[in-house]
Coordinates of C-alpha atoms in Angstrom, one line a residue:
N7 CA 68.5 172.2 203.6
A8 CA 71.1 170.5 206.1
S9 CA 68.5 170.5 209.1
N10 CA 71.2 172.2 210.9
D11 CA 73.4 169.0 210.5
S12 CA 77.4 169.7 210.0
A13 CA 78.2 166.4 208.2
T14 CA 75.6 167.6 205.8
C15 CA 76.5 171.2 205.2
A16 CA 79.7 169.8 204.3
T17 CA 78.0 167.2 201.8
I18 CA 76.0 170.0 199.8
I19 CA 78.6 172.3 199.9
N20 CA 81.0 170.0 197.8
Q21 CA 78.1 168.9 195.6
F22 CA 78.0 172.5 194.9
V23 CA 81.9 172.8 194.6
S24 CA 81.7 170.2 192.2
N25 CA 79.0 171.8 190.0
N26 CA 81.1 174.8 190.0
V27 CA 78.1 177.1 190.9
D28 CA 78.7 180.5 190.6
L29 CA 77.7 181.6 194.0
I30 CA 76.9 179.8 197.2
L31 CA 74.6 181.1 199.7
A32 CA 74.7 180.3 203.4
N33 CA 72.1 180.7 205.6
A34 CA 73.3 180.6 209.2
T35 CA 76.6 179.7 210.9
A36 CA 77.0 175.9 210.3
P37 CA 76.6 176.5 206.3
L38 CA 78.9 179.4 206.4
Q39 CA 81.8 177.4 208.1
A40 CA 81.2 174.6 205.5
A41 CA 81.4 176.9 202.6
A42 CA 84.3 178.8 203.6
Q43 CA 86.0 175.4 204.3
G44 CA 84.8 174.0 201.2
T45 CA 86.2 176.4 198.6
D46 CA 88.2 179.5 198.6
T47 CA 87.7 180.8 194.8
I48 CA 83.4 180.2 194.5
P49 CA 82.1 183.6 195.9
V50 CA 80.4 182.9 199.5
L51 CA 77.9 184.8 200.8
G52 CA 76.3 184.2 204.5
T53 CA 73.4 185.7 206.0
S54 CA 72.0 185.4 209.5
V55 CA 75.5 184.8 211.0
T56 CA 75.5 186.7 214.0
E57 CA 79.7 187.4 214.2
Y58 CA 82.0 186.4 211.3
G59 CA 84.9 186.9 213.1
V60 CA 83.8 184.0 215.8
A61 CA 82.2 181.8 213.0
L62 CA 85.4 181.9 211.0
D63 CA 88.0 182.1 213.8
I64 CA 89.4 185.8 212.7
D65 CA 91.2 187.7 215.6
N66 CA 90.6 191.1 215.7
F67 CA 88.0 190.9 213.1
D68 CA 87.3 194.6 211.5
G69 CA 83.9 193.4 209.4
L70 CA 86.2 192.3 206.2
V71 CA 87.2 188.8 205.6
G72 CA 89.2 189.4 203.1
T73 CA 88.4 186.1 201.2
N74 CA 86.1 184.8 199.1
V75 CA 83.9 185.3 201.6
S76 CA 81.3 188.1 202.9
G77 CA 77.7 188.5 203.7
T78 CA 74.9 190.1 206.1
S79 CA 74.7 189.8 210.1
D80 CA 71.9 189.1 212.2
L81 CA 73.4 190.7 215.1
A82 CA 71.1 192.9 217.2
P83 CA 72.2 195.4 219.6
L84 CA 72.6 193.6 222.8
D85 CA 73.0 196.7 225.1
Q86 CA 69.8 197.5 224.2
Q87 CA 68.3 194.2 224.5
A88 CA 69.5 194.5 227.9
A89 CA 67.9 197.7 228.4
M90 CA 64.7 196.6 227.4
L91 CA 64.8 193.5 229.3
Q92 CA 65.6 196.1 232.5
E93 CA 62.6 197.9 231.7
L94 CA 59.9 195.3 231.6
F95 CA 61.8 193.6 234.7
P96 CA 63.3 195.8 237.0
D97 CA 62.6 194.1 240.1
K98 CA 63.8 190.9 239.1
E99 CA 67.2 189.8 240.1
T100 CA 68.0 186.6 238.5
V101 CA 68.6 185.9 234.8
G102 CA 69.2 182.6 233.4
L103 CA 71.3 182.7 229.8
L104 CA 70.1 179.8 228.0
Y105 CA 71.9 178.9 224.8
C106 CA 73.7 175.6 222.6
S107 CA 76.9 175.3 223.8
A108 CA 77.7 173.9 220.2
E109 CA 77.4 177.3 218.8
A110 CA 80.2 179.8 219.2
N111 CA 78.2 182.6 218.0
S112 CA 75.6 181.5 220.9
Q113 CA 78.5 181.8 223.5
Y114 CA 80.1 185.3 222.0
Q115 CA 76.2 187.0 222.4
V116 CA 75.7 185.3 226.3
D117 CA 79.2 186.7 227.0
T118 CA 78.8 190.0 225.4
V119 CA 75.1 190.2 227.3
R120 CA 76.3 189.0 230.4
G121 CA 78.5 191.9 230.7
Y122 CA 75.6 194.5 230.4
L123 CA 73.0 192.7 232.5
E124 CA 75.6 192.3 235.8
E125 CA 76.2 196.7 235.0
M126 CA 72.6 196.9 236.0
G127 CA 72.7 194.6 239.2
Y128 CA 71.7 191.7 237.6
T129 CA 73.0 188.0 238.4
C130 CA 73.4 185.9 235.4
E131 CA 73.6 182.0 235.4
D132 CA 74.5 180.4 232.2
Y133 CA 72.3 177.5 231.1
S134 CA 74.2 175.5 228.0
F135 CA 72.8 172.5 226.3
A136 CA 75.1 170.6 223.9
D137 CA 72.2 169.8 221.2
S138 CA 68.4 169.1 221.4
N139 CA 68.4 165.8 223.4
D140 CA 69.1 167.9 226.9
L141 CA 67.5 170.9 226.0
S142 CA 64.2 170.1 228.4
A143 CA 66.5 169.1 231.6
V144 CA 68.5 172.1 231.3
V145 CA 65.5 174.7 230.6
T146 CA 63.3 172.9 233.3
T147 CA 66.7 173.5 235.6
A148 CA 66.5 176.9 234.3
A149 CA 62.6 177.8 234.8
S150 CA 63.1 176.6 238.4
A151 CA 65.8 178.9 239.5
C152 CA 65.8 182.1 237.3
D153 CA 63.4 184.9 237.5
V154 CA 63.6 185.8 233.6
I155 CA 65.2 183.6 230.7
Y156 CA 67.3 185.3 227.9
I157 CA 67.6 183.9 224.7
P158 CA 70.1 184.4 222.2
T159 CA 70.2 184.1 218.7
D160 CA 70.3 180.6 218.5
N161 CA 69.4 177.7 215.7
T162 CA 68.9 175.0 218.2
A163 CA 66.7 176.7 220.4
A164 CA 65.1 178.7 218.1
S165 CA 64.4 175.1 216.4
N166 CA 62.6 174.1 219.9
T167 CA 60.4 177.1 220.7
E168 CA 57.2 174.8 221.7
L169 CA 59.3 172.9 224.3
I170 CA 60.6 176.4 225.7
G171 CA 57.1 177.8 226.0
N172 CA 56.0 174.1 227.4
I173 CA 58.0 174.3 230.3
C174 CA 58.6 178.2 230.9
L175 CA 54.7 179.5 230.5
P176 CA 53.5 177.0 232.8
A177 CA 56.3 177.6 235.4
G178 CA 55.6 181.5 234.9
I179 CA 58.8 182.4 233.8
P180 CA 59.3 184.8 231.0
V181 CA 61.6 184.9 228.2
I182 CA 63.5 187.2 226.3
P183 CA 64.5 185.9 223.2
S184 CA 67.2 187.9 220.7
E185 CA 65.0 187.1 217.7
E186 CA 61.2 187.4 216.1
S187 CA 60.1 183.9 215.7
T188 CA 61.0 182.8 219.3
C189 CA 59.6 185.7 220.3
S190 CA 56.0 184.9 218.7
A191 CA 56.4 181.4 219.9
C192 CA 57.4 181.6 223.4
G193 CA 58.5 185.2 224.7
V194 CA 57.5 188.3 225.9
A195 CA 59.3 190.5 224.1
T196 CA 62.5 191.2 221.8
L197 CA 64.4 193.8 220.2
C198 CA 65.5 192.3 216.6
I199 CA 65.9 193.1 213.0
D200 CA 64.1 192.4 210.4
Y201 CA 65.1 189.2 208.5
Y202 CA 63.2 189.8 205.4
E203 CA 65.2 192.9 205.1
L204 CA 68.5 191.0 206.1
G205 CA 68.0 188.4 203.2
Y206 CA 67.0 191.3 200.8
A207 CA 70.5 193.2 201.3
T208 CA 72.2 189.9 201.2
G209 CA 70.6 189.4 198.1
E210 CA 71.7 193.0 197.0
M211 CA 75.3 191.9 197.6
A212 CA 75.0 188.7 195.2
Y213 CA 73.7 190.8 192.3
E214 CA 76.9 192.9 192.8
I215 CA 79.2 189.7 192.7
L216 CA 77.3 187.9 190.2
V217 CA 76.5 190.9 187.9
N218 CA 78.8 193.5 188.6
G219 CA 81.6 191.9 189.2
A220 CA 82.5 192.9 192.7
D221 CA 84.7 191.1 194.8
P222 CA 83.3 189.9 198.0
A223 CA 87.4 190.1 199.2
T224 CA 86.4 193.5 199.2
M225 CA 82.9 193.6 200.6
P226 CA 82.4 194.1 204.3
I227 CA 80.2 192.5 206.8
G228 CA 76.2 194.0 206.5
V229 CA 74.8 194.9 209.3
M230 CA 71.7 196.7 209.9
S231 CA 71.4 199.7 211.3
V232 CA 69.2 200.3 214.8
E233 CA 66.9 201.8 212.7
D234 CA 66.2 198.7 211.1
M235 CA 65.3 196.9 214.5
D236 CA 62.4 195.9 215.6
I237 CA 60.4 195.8 219.0
T238 CA 58.1 192.9 219.3
I239 CA 55.7 192.3 222.5
N240 CA 54.1 189.2 222.0
Q241 CA 50.5 190.2 224.3
S242 CA 49.1 186.8 224.8
V243 CA 52.5 185.6 226.5
A244 CA 52.4 188.7 228.7
D245 CA 48.9 188.6 229.8
E246 CA 49.2 184.8 230.2
L247 CA 52.3 185.8 232.4
G248 CA 50.6 188.5 234.1
I249 CA 53.1 190.8 232.8
T250 CA 52.0 194.9 232.6
I251 CA 54.1 196.0 229.4
P252 CA 55.0 199.7 229.9
E253 CA 53.6 202.3 228.4
S254 CA 56.4 203.2 226.7
M255 CA 56.4 199.8 225.0
Q256 CA 52.5 199.1 224.5
Q257 CA 52.7 200.9 221.0
Y258 CA 54.8 197.2 219.8
A259 CA 52.4 195.0 221.6
K260 CA 50.6 192.3 218.9

């Protein structure tokens, strides 16, 4: 566990390489980047990585890394997340996009979802933070200026959900996150993948490499189908904020 620290990621990867392990499983973007930089021979599988082209700085990425690196993506359907936000809050005007500027995949998600939301007529404002040290101030500013806050799949935000909730909920500002753990802590609703299923799919790829001799260079990045996505409604937060869940979504309330 590198605790989201890039230097620690590199140290751990160097130890793996020194030990000549058979495969490296990198959970999240920073470990994947460290693994890709640390070895070009040991098979590397990433998981919980949103966009491999962004993470590995590959132009015109077509879903195949083509090296010793492959894995699975946790990218949710951003257009459908935007549509869910619109269904819940059709009368809201301003959406704050809260993300860590140090995470390239968060920037990618924000840039993408902004386009969908602006097409729907929302005004979007970026609220980026460099690390957890300035998160409180940024969230406070966002909560005072926006009608809704959207959070992409962002490691730093996911590690600070209690702080986000302690600011947004008393201010009466609903949060729409991209993944379930953040939603369970402080969000109203999310449309996201099942991380157990994502990990299972990554394990199957590892089996193909370790047992059947598959080459990561020929293995496209695995993505979850829309059918594997789950809508989660946090009914307790909705009740606290006085939000009425549309009838079409009430079956997902927890």
